[in-house]
């Protein structure tokens, strides 16, 4: 039987402390009808339980050579020769058929640097809470700090990532936001109106532990705004932040934008 070469590489960074979530994450990748190379980047001295979990799935383990999430993802992407790249938190999930849908959209749209889709939000037990539906206007809102392009539901063209550069290791919370803005300048951000992933909301996520949610985001925005918008940021930022919160709250209540 001839096996098709994987066109996707997925990196799953982990500290090794959420093995139940990691097991569910890897199982969701294993159920895909589009094969993927999976690289788990974790502690230099993984626990016996983590070693056993890695052995039970078709994936490769790499000891983290740097510190931080951005470094871990970059490490897993560096030697990839696949056409597409992605990463998934060890507590997040792919939805059924999401990789084949995302790859298909990128292959139909050669001008697209990435594809993004709907993301279901689940609680710590895996129960559905609501669905984020970014819509086709989401890329136009990005430069103004309204970020509905969620990383778990995104897949990137490797050539585009190599062109704009990988994740910025100096960023702790907004490395995906920064990458998406750079990719937006390179090519299209293509919306696929179907659920591509599930984001698990719980107290230990990076989002929940960020002590200053908008500080790093404004730092990234200042890199990408034009001179006029940048100079006037203090004037329009409160309105943009309020609009983003209102749209996000509307999605939480109704699942719609």
PDB file of C-alpha atoms in Angstrom:
ATOM      1  CA  UNK A   1       0.000   0.000   0.000  1.00  0.00           C
ATOM      2  CA  UNK A   2       1.393   3.433  -0.972  1.00  0.00           C
ATOM      3  CA  UNK A   3       1.210   6.089   1.726  1.00  0.00           C
ATOM      4  CA  UNK A   4       0.772   9.703   0.672  1.00  0.00           C
ATOM      5  CA  UNK A   5       3.453  12.110   1.840  1.00  0.00           C
ATOM      6  CA  UNK A   6       1.977  14.391   4.509  1.00  0.00           C
ATOM      7  CA  UNK A   7       1.336  17.896   3.231  1.00  0.00           C
ATOM      8  CA  UNK A   8       0.848  19.342   6.725  1.00  0.00           C
ATOM      9  CA  UNK A   9       3.128  19.616   9.719  1.00  0.00           C
ATOM     10  CA  UNK A  10       1.492  20.341  13.057  1.00  0.00           C
ATOM     11  CA  UNK A  11       3.484  21.324  16.134  1.00  0.00           C
ATOM     12  CA  UNK A  12       2.036  20.642  19.570  1.00  0.00           C
ATOM     13  CA  UNK A  13       3.994  22.467  22.296  1.00  0.00           C
ATOM     14  CA  UNK A  14       3.532  21.044  25.778  1.00  0.00           C
ATOM     15  CA  UNK A  15       4.904  21.381  29.275  1.00  0.00           C
ATOM     16  CA  UNK A  16       3.871  17.784  29.920  1.00  0.00           C
ATOM     17  CA  UNK A  17       1.481  18.733  32.683  1.00  0.00           C
ATOM     18  CA  UNK A  18      -1.866  18.235  30.897  1.00  0.00           C
ATOM     19  CA  UNK A  19      -1.636  14.692  29.629  1.00  0.00           C
ATOM     20  CA  UNK A  20      -5.389  14.056  29.473  1.00  0.00           C
ATOM     21  CA  UNK A  21      -5.847  17.116  27.263  1.00  0.00           C
ATOM     22  CA  UNK A  22      -2.785  16.192  25.206  1.00  0.00           C
ATOM     23  CA  UNK A  23      -4.163  12.700  24.611  1.00  0.00           C
ATOM     24  CA  UNK A  24      -7.425  14.194  23.324  1.00  0.00           C
ATOM     25  CA  UNK A  25      -5.521  16.689  21.164  1.00  0.00           C
ATOM     26  CA  UNK A  26      -3.420  13.966  19.509  1.00  0.00           C
ATOM     27  CA  UNK A  27      -6.477  11.761  19.037  1.00  0.00           C
ATOM     28  CA  UNK A  28      -8.256  14.605  17.194  1.00  0.00           C
ATOM     29  CA  UNK A  29      -5.269  14.893  14.841  1.00  0.00           C
ATOM     30  CA  UNK A  30      -5.160  11.130  14.349  1.00  0.00           C
ATOM     31  CA  UNK A  31      -8.805  11.084  13.237  1.00  0.00           C
ATOM     32  CA  UNK A  32      -8.148  13.467  10.339  1.00  0.00           C
ATOM     33  CA  UNK A  33      -8.528  12.184   6.782  1.00  0.00           C
ATOM     34  CA  UNK A  34      -5.616  14.439   5.755  1.00  0.00           C
ATOM     35  CA  UNK A  35      -2.415  12.933   7.194  1.00  0.00           C
ATOM     36  CA  UNK A  36      -0.141  15.233   9.156  1.00  0.00           C
ATOM     37  CA  UNK A  37       3.379  15.106  10.492  1.00  0.00           C
ATOM     38  CA  UNK A  38       3.085  15.785  14.209  1.00  0.00           C
ATOM     39  CA  UNK A  39       5.969  17.149  16.265  1.00  0.00           C
ATOM     40  CA  UNK A  40       5.523  17.434  20.016  1.00  0.00           C
ATOM     41  CA  UNK A  41       7.946  19.941  21.538  1.00  0.00           C
ATOM     42  CA  UNK A  42       8.291  19.542  25.268  1.00  0.00           C
ATOM     43  CA  UNK A  43      10.591  19.285  28.288  1.00  0.00           C
ATOM     44  CA  UNK A  44      14.155  18.041  27.884  1.00  0.00           C
ATOM     45  CA  UNK A  45      13.410  15.418  30.526  1.00  0.00           C
ATOM     46  CA  UNK A  46       9.854  14.234  29.799  1.00  0.00           C
ATOM     47  CA  UNK A  47       8.043  12.255  32.464  1.00  0.00           C
ATOM     48  CA  UNK A  48       7.527   8.510  31.934  1.00  0.00           C
ATOM     49  CA  UNK A  49       3.815   9.180  31.394  1.00  0.00           C
ATOM     50  CA  UNK A  50       4.572  11.721  28.664  1.00  0.00           C
ATOM     51  CA  UNK A  51       7.032   9.330  27.013  1.00  0.00           C
ATOM     52  CA  UNK A  52       4.412   6.590  27.002  1.00  0.00           C
ATOM     53  CA  UNK A  53       1.789   8.919  25.539  1.00  0.00           C
ATOM     54  CA  UNK A  54       4.132   9.940  22.719  1.00  0.00           C
ATOM     55  CA  UNK A  55       4.906   6.295  21.955  1.00  0.00           C
ATOM     56  CA  UNK A  56       1.205   5.529  21.646  1.00  0.00           C
ATOM     57  CA  UNK A  57       0.697   8.047  18.802  1.00  0.00           C
ATOM     58  CA  UNK A  58       2.366   8.467  15.388  1.00  0.00           C
ATOM     59  CA  UNK A  59       4.371  11.558  16.232  1.00  0.00           C
ATOM     60  CA  UNK A  60       7.907  12.772  16.883  1.00  0.00           C
ATOM     61  CA  UNK A  61       9.104  14.209  20.176  1.00  0.00           C
ATOM     62  CA  UNK A  62      11.627  17.052  20.295  1.00  0.00           C
ATOM     63  CA  UNK A  63      13.153  18.399  23.484  1.00  0.00           C
ATOM     64  CA  UNK A  64      12.596  22.131  23.682  1.00  0.00           C
ATOM     65  CA  UNK A  65      15.829  23.914  22.770  1.00  0.00           C
ATOM     66  CA  UNK A  66      14.653  27.395  23.785  1.00  0.00           C
ATOM     67  CA  UNK A  67      12.188  28.935  26.182  1.00  0.00           C
ATOM     68  CA  UNK A  68       8.637  29.975  25.463  1.00  0.00           C
ATOM     69  CA  UNK A  69       5.807  29.004  23.157  1.00  0.00           C
ATOM     70  CA  UNK A  70       7.096  30.894  20.120  1.00  0.00           C
ATOM     71  CA  UNK A  71      10.466  29.178  20.312  1.00  0.00           C
ATOM     72  CA  UNK A  72       8.793  25.776  20.638  1.00  0.00           C
ATOM     73  CA  UNK A  73       6.628  26.303  17.556  1.00  0.00           C
ATOM     74  CA  UNK A  74       9.539  27.689  15.530  1.00  0.00           C
ATOM     75  CA  UNK A  75      11.647  24.704  16.505  1.00  0.00           C
ATOM     76  CA  UNK A  76       8.971  22.313  15.281  1.00  0.00           C
ATOM     77  CA  UNK A  77       8.562  24.220  12.013  1.00  0.00           C
ATOM     78  CA  UNK A  78      12.230  24.775  11.181  1.00  0.00           C
ATOM     79  CA  UNK A  79      13.037  21.580   9.278  1.00  0.00           C
ATOM     80  CA  UNK A  80       9.561  21.057   7.776  1.00  0.00           C
ATOM     81  CA  UNK A  81       9.354  20.240   4.066  1.00  0.00           C
ATOM     82  CA  UNK A  82       5.567  20.032   4.002  1.00  0.00           C
ATOM     83  CA  UNK A  83       3.423  22.476   2.042  1.00  0.00           C
ATOM     84  CA  UNK A  84       1.483  23.708   5.073  1.00  0.00           C
ATOM     85  CA  UNK A  85       2.204  24.475   8.716  1.00  0.00           C
ATOM     86  CA  UNK A  86       0.108  24.792  11.852  1.00  0.00           C
ATOM     87  CA  UNK A  87       0.239  24.459  15.587  1.00  0.00           C
ATOM     88  CA  UNK A  88      -2.232  23.360  18.177  1.00  0.00           C
ATOM     89  CA  UNK A  89      -2.203  23.909  21.910  1.00  0.00           C
ATOM     90  CA  UNK A  90      -1.949  20.673  23.865  1.00  0.00           C
ATOM     91  CA  UNK A  91      -5.409  21.427  25.289  1.00  0.00           C
ATOM     92  CA  UNK A  92      -7.099  22.208  21.949  1.00  0.00           C
ATOM     93  CA  UNK A  93      -8.705  19.958  19.334  1.00  0.00           C
ATOM     94  CA  UNK A  94      -9.176  19.716  15.584  1.00  0.00           C
ATOM     95  CA  UNK A  95     -12.695  19.152  14.308  1.00  0.00           C
ATOM     96  CA  UNK A  96     -13.496  16.235  12.027  1.00  0.00           C
ATOM     97  CA  UNK A  97     -12.220  16.760   8.487  1.00  0.00           C
ATOM     98  CA  UNK A  98     -10.734  20.174   9.272  1.00  0.00           C
ATOM     99  CA  UNK A  99      -7.276  19.550   7.805  1.00  0.00           C
ATOM    100  CA  UNK A 100      -8.575  18.296   4.461  1.00  0.00           C
ATOM    101  CA  UNK A 101     -10.974  21.255   4.288  1.00  0.00           C
ATOM    102  CA  UNK A 102      -8.226  23.771   5.074  1.00  0.00           C
ATOM    103  CA  UNK A 103      -5.730  22.194   2.675  1.00  0.00           C
ATOM    104  CA  UNK A 104      -8.362  22.078  -0.059  1.00  0.00           C
ATOM    105  CA  UNK A 105      -9.115  25.777   0.384  1.00  0.00           C
ATOM    106  CA  UNK A 106      -5.424  26.706   0.212  1.00  0.00           C
ATOM    107  CA  UNK A 107      -4.935  24.604  -2.902  1.00  0.00           C
ATOM    108  CA  UNK A 108      -7.931  26.261  -4.578  1.00  0.00           C
ATOM    109  CA  UNK A 109      -6.604  29.716  -3.662  1.00  0.00           C
ATOM    110  CA  UNK A 110      -2.910  30.002  -4.576  1.00  0.00           C
ATOM    111  CA  UNK A 111      -2.896  33.682  -3.536  1.00  0.00           C
ATOM    112  CA  UNK A 112      -3.844  32.771   0.056  1.00  0.00           C
ATOM    113  CA  UNK A 113      -1.101  32.901   2.663  1.00  0.00           C
ATOM    114  CA  UNK A 114      -3.316  31.185   5.223  1.00  0.00           C
ATOM    115  CA  UNK A 115      -6.814  29.916   5.858  1.00  0.00           C
ATOM    116  CA  UNK A 116      -8.837  30.504   9.012  1.00  0.00           C
ATOM    117  CA  UNK A 117     -12.259  29.293  10.087  1.00  0.00           C
ATOM    118  CA  UNK A 118     -14.786  29.027  12.842  1.00  0.00           C
ATOM    119  CA  UNK A 119     -13.561  27.916  16.260  1.00  0.00           C
ATOM    120  CA  UNK A 120     -15.719  26.216  18.849  1.00  0.00           C
ATOM    121  CA  UNK A 121     -15.058  27.166  22.450  1.00  0.00           C
ATOM    122  CA  UNK A 122     -15.304  24.305  24.936  1.00  0.00           C
ATOM    123  CA  UNK A 123     -14.897  24.146  28.687  1.00  0.00           C
ATOM    124  CA  UNK A 124     -12.384  22.093  30.660  1.00  0.00           C
ATOM    125  CA  UNK A 125     -14.626  19.019  30.378  1.00  0.00           C
ATOM    126  CA  UNK A 126     -15.097  19.379  26.610  1.00  0.00           C
ATOM    127  CA  UNK A 127     -18.631  20.770  26.747  1.00  0.00           C
ATOM    128  CA  UNK A 128     -19.601  23.229  23.994  1.00  0.00           C
ATOM    129  CA  UNK A 129     -19.871  26.842  25.135  1.00  0.00           C
ATOM    130  CA  UNK A 130     -20.196  28.838  21.916  1.00  0.00           C
ATOM    131  CA  UNK A 131     -18.673  29.190  18.449  1.00  0.00           C
ATOM    132  CA  UNK A 132     -16.561  32.080  17.199  1.00  0.00           C
ATOM    133  CA  UNK A 133     -17.467  32.966  13.611  1.00  0.00           C
ATOM    134  CA  UNK A 134     -14.800  35.417  12.422  1.00  0.00           C
ATOM    135  CA  UNK A 135     -16.283  36.150   9.006  1.00  0.00           C
ATOM    136  CA  UNK A 136     -14.562  37.518   5.910  1.00  0.00           C
ATOM    137  CA  UNK A 137     -14.047  40.989   7.370  1.00  0.00           C
ATOM    138  CA  UNK A 138     -11.814  39.746  10.201  1.00  0.00           C
ATOM    139  CA  UNK A 139      -8.512  40.400   8.340  1.00  0.00           C
ATOM    140  CA  UNK A 140      -9.500  44.031   7.810  1.00  0.00           C
ATOM    141  CA  UNK A 141     -10.058  44.485  11.553  1.00  0.00           C
ATOM    142  CA  UNK A 142      -6.698  43.001  12.576  1.00  0.00           C
ATOM    143  CA  UNK A 143      -4.555  46.160  12.242  1.00  0.00           C
ATOM    144  CA  UNK A 144      -6.898  47.892  14.684  1.00  0.00           C
ATOM    145  CA  UNK A 145      -6.485  45.255  17.370  1.00  0.00           C
ATOM    146  CA  UNK A 146      -9.809  43.475  16.820  1.00  0.00           C
ATOM    147  CA  UNK A 147      -8.555  39.903  16.602  1.00  0.00           C
ATOM    148  CA  UNK A 148     -11.098  37.301  15.524  1.00  0.00           C
ATOM    149  CA  UNK A 149      -8.617  35.200  13.521  1.00  0.00           C
ATOM    150  CA  UNK A 150      -8.046  32.472  16.073  1.00  0.00           C
ATOM    151  CA  UNK A 151      -4.841  30.470  15.830  1.00  0.00           C
ATOM    152  CA  UNK A 152      -6.279  26.973  16.563  1.00  0.00           C
ATOM    153  CA  UNK A 153      -8.514  27.342  13.500  1.00  0.00           C
ATOM    154  CA  UNK A 154      -5.707  28.499  11.182  1.00  0.00           C
ATOM    155  CA  UNK A 155      -3.421  26.754   8.692  1.00  0.00           C
ATOM    156  CA  UNK A 156      -0.476  28.477   6.997  1.00  0.00           C
ATOM    157  CA  UNK A 157       1.227  28.099   3.651  1.00  0.00           C
ATOM    158  CA  UNK A 158       4.836  27.204   4.457  1.00  0.00           C
ATOM    159  CA  UNK A 159       6.232  29.341   1.636  1.00  0.00           C
ATOM    160  CA  UNK A 160       4.408  32.374   3.053  1.00  0.00           C
ATOM    161  CA  UNK A 161       5.699  31.775   6.579  1.00  0.00           C
ATOM    162  CA  UNK A 162       9.239  31.408   5.277  1.00  0.00           C
ATOM    163  CA  UNK A 163       8.828  34.689   3.390  1.00  0.00           C
ATOM    164  CA  UNK A 164       7.503  36.797   6.297  1.00  0.00           C
ATOM    165  CA  UNK A 165       9.402  35.019   9.065  1.00  0.00           C
ATOM    166  CA  UNK A 166       8.300  32.669  11.803  1.00  0.00           C
ATOM    167  CA  UNK A 167       6.949  33.565  15.243  1.00  0.00           C
ATOM    168  CA  UNK A 168       8.559  36.393  17.178  1.00  0.00           C
ATOM    169  CA  UNK A 169      10.189  34.812  20.268  1.00  0.00           C
ATOM    170  CA  UNK A 170       9.994  38.109  22.163  1.00  0.00           C
ATOM    171  CA  UNK A 171       6.185  37.859  22.244  1.00  0.00           C
ATOM    172  CA  UNK A 172       4.510  35.803  24.947  1.00  0.00           C
ATOM    173  CA  UNK A 173       0.806  36.293  24.220  1.00  0.00           C
ATOM    174  CA  UNK A 174       0.323  37.786  20.745  1.00  0.00           C
ATOM    175  CA  UNK A 175       2.758  35.867  18.536  1.00  0.00           C
ATOM    176  CA  UNK A 176      -0.126  34.576  16.395  1.00  0.00           C
ATOM    177  CA  UNK A 177      -1.624  38.081  16.046  1.00  0.00           C
ATOM    178  CA  UNK A 178       1.752  39.374  14.853  1.00  0.00           C
ATOM    179  CA  UNK A 179       2.195  36.496  12.382  1.00  0.00           C
ATOM    180  CA  UNK A 180      -1.289  37.009  10.960  1.00  0.00           C
ATOM    181  CA  UNK A 181      -0.614  40.704  10.409  1.00  0.00           C
ATOM    182  CA  UNK A 182       2.617  39.902   8.560  1.00  0.00           C
ATOM    183  CA  UNK A 183       0.884  37.256   6.453  1.00  0.00           C
ATOM    184  CA  UNK A 184      -1.885  39.757   5.671  1.00  0.00           C
ATOM    185  CA  UNK A 185       0.739  41.981   4.056  1.00  0.00           C
ATOM    186  CA  UNK A 186       2.025  39.020   2.006  1.00  0.00           C
ATOM    187  CA  UNK A 187      -1.169  37.419   0.685  1.00  0.00           C
ATOM    188  CA  UNK A 188      -4.829  36.732   1.282  1.00  0.00           C
ATOM    189  CA  UNK A 189      -6.210  35.486   4.583  1.00  0.00           C
ATOM    190  CA  UNK A 190      -8.889  33.124   3.301  1.00  0.00           C
ATOM    191  CA  UNK A 191     -11.985  32.477   5.426  1.00  0.00           C
ATOM    192  CA  UNK A 192     -13.485  28.997   5.492  1.00  0.00           C
ATOM    193  CA  UNK A 193     -16.979  29.189   7.035  1.00  0.00           C
ATOM    194  CA  UNK A 194     -16.875  25.899   8.914  1.00  0.00           C
ATOM    195  CA  UNK A 195     -15.536  24.822  12.331  1.00  0.00           C
ATOM    196  CA  UNK A 196     -11.845  23.953  12.051  1.00  0.00           C
ATOM    197  CA  UNK A 197     -10.874  23.581  15.721  1.00  0.00           C
ATOM    198  CA  UNK A 198     -11.976  23.743  19.323  1.00  0.00           C
ATOM    199  CA  UNK A 199     -10.325  26.083  21.797  1.00  0.00           C
ATOM    200  CA  UNK A 200     -10.475  24.885  25.389  1.00  0.00           C
ATOM    201  CA  UNK A 201     -11.249  27.688  27.833  1.00  0.00           C
ATOM    202  CA  UNK A 202      -9.892  27.069  31.334  1.00  0.00           C
ATOM    203  CA  UNK A 203      -8.006  29.037  34.024  1.00  0.00           C
ATOM    204  CA  UNK A 204      -4.520  27.941  32.907  1.00  0.00           C
ATOM    205  CA  UNK A 205      -4.600  29.166  29.295  1.00  0.00           C
ATOM    206  CA  UNK A 206      -2.205  31.925  28.191  1.00  0.00           C
ATOM    207  CA  UNK A 207      -5.188  34.164  27.497  1.00  0.00           C
ATOM    208  CA  UNK A 208      -6.568  33.700  30.998  1.00  0.00           C
ATOM    209  CA  UNK A 209      -3.194  34.305  32.677  1.00  0.00           C
ATOM    210  CA  UNK A 210      -2.280  37.420  30.675  1.00  0.00           C
ATOM    211  CA  UNK A 211      -2.049  40.217  33.289  1.00  0.00           C
ATOM    212  CA  UNK A 212      -2.329  42.999  30.689  1.00  0.00           C
ATOM    213  CA  UNK A 213      -4.419  41.732  27.743  1.00  0.00           C
ATOM    214  CA  UNK A 214      -3.961  44.790  25.532  1.00  0.00           C
ATOM    215  CA  UNK A 215      -0.385  45.826  26.343  1.00  0.00           C
ATOM    216  CA  UNK A 216       1.460  43.437  24.054  1.00  0.00           C
ATOM    217  CA  UNK A 217      -1.252  43.700  21.394  1.00  0.00           C
ATOM    218  CA  UNK A 218      -0.750  47.466  21.109  1.00  0.00           C
ATOM    219  CA  UNK A 219       2.989  46.898  20.867  1.00  0.00           C
ATOM    220  CA  UNK A 220       2.400  44.614  17.869  1.00  0.00           C
ATOM    221  CA  UNK A 221      -0.126  47.003  16.325  1.00  0.00           C
ATOM    222  CA  UNK A 222       2.413  49.828  16.374  1.00  0.00           C
ATOM    223  CA  UNK A 223       4.680  47.766  14.096  1.00  0.00           C
ATOM    224  CA  UNK A 224       2.055  47.405  11.385  1.00  0.00           C
ATOM    225  CA  UNK A 225       0.007  50.605  11.430  1.00  0.00           C
ATOM    226  CA  UNK A 226       0.701  53.291   8.870  1.00  0.00           C
ATOM    227  CA  UNK A 227       2.155  56.604  10.085  1.00  0.00           C
ATOM    228  CA  UNK A 228      -1.193  58.409  10.190  1.00  0.00           C
ATOM    229  CA  UNK A 229      -3.132  55.670  11.986  1.00  0.00           C
ATOM    230  CA  UNK A 230      -0.184  55.102  14.314  1.00  0.00           C
ATOM    231  CA  UNK A 231       0.053  58.754  15.241  1.00  0.00           C
ATOM    232  CA  UNK A 232      -3.674  58.887  15.970  1.00  0.00           C
ATOM    233  CA  UNK A 233      -3.787  55.573  17.842  1.00  0.00           C
ATOM    234  CA  UNK A 234      -4.471  57.222  21.193  1.00  0.00           C
ATOM    235  CA  UNK A 235      -7.603  58.776  19.677  1.00  0.00           C
ATOM    236  CA  UNK A 236      -9.173  55.763  17.996  1.00  0.00           C
ATOM    237  CA  UNK A 237      -7.881  52.889  20.157  1.00  0.00           C
ATOM    238  CA  UNK A 238     -10.534  53.207  22.950  1.00  0.00           C
ATOM    239  CA  UNK A 239     -13.309  52.998  20.334  1.00  0.00           C
ATOM    240  CA  UNK A 240     -11.668  50.026  18.564  1.00  0.00           C
ATOM    241  CA  UNK A 241     -11.161  48.211  21.848  1.00  0.00           C
ATOM    242  CA  UNK A 242     -14.772  48.815  22.834  1.00  0.00           C
ATOM    243  CA  UNK A 243     -16.043  47.628  19.468  1.00  0.00           C
ATOM    244  CA  UNK A 244     -13.947  44.475  19.704  1.00  0.00           C
ATOM    245  CA  UNK A 245     -15.286  43.701  23.158  1.00  0.00           C
ATOM    246  CA  UNK A 246     -18.860  44.307  22.035  1.00  0.00           C
ATOM    247  CA  UNK A 247     -18.491  42.045  18.986  1.00  0.00           C
ATOM    248  CA  UNK A 248     -16.850  39.371  21.106  1.00  0.00           C
ATOM    249  CA  UNK A 249     -19.618  39.548  23.708  1.00  0.00           C
ATOM    250  CA  UNK A 250     -22.215  39.265  20.939  1.00  0.00           C
ATOM    251  CA  UNK A 251     -20.542  36.092  19.711  1.00  0.00           C
ATOM    252  CA  UNK A 252     -20.471  34.659  23.225  1.00  0.00           C
ATOM    253  CA  UNK A 253     -24.216  35.275  23.575  1.00  0.00           C
ATOM    254  CA  UNK A 254     -25.333  34.261  20.113  1.00  0.00           C
ATOM    255  CA  UNK A 255     -22.410  32.615  18.308  1.00  0.00           C
ATOM    256  CA  UNK A 256     -22.737  35.253  15.575  1.00  0.00           C
ATOM    257  CA  UNK A 257     -21.002  38.453  14.492  1.00  0.00           C
TER     258      UNK A 257
END
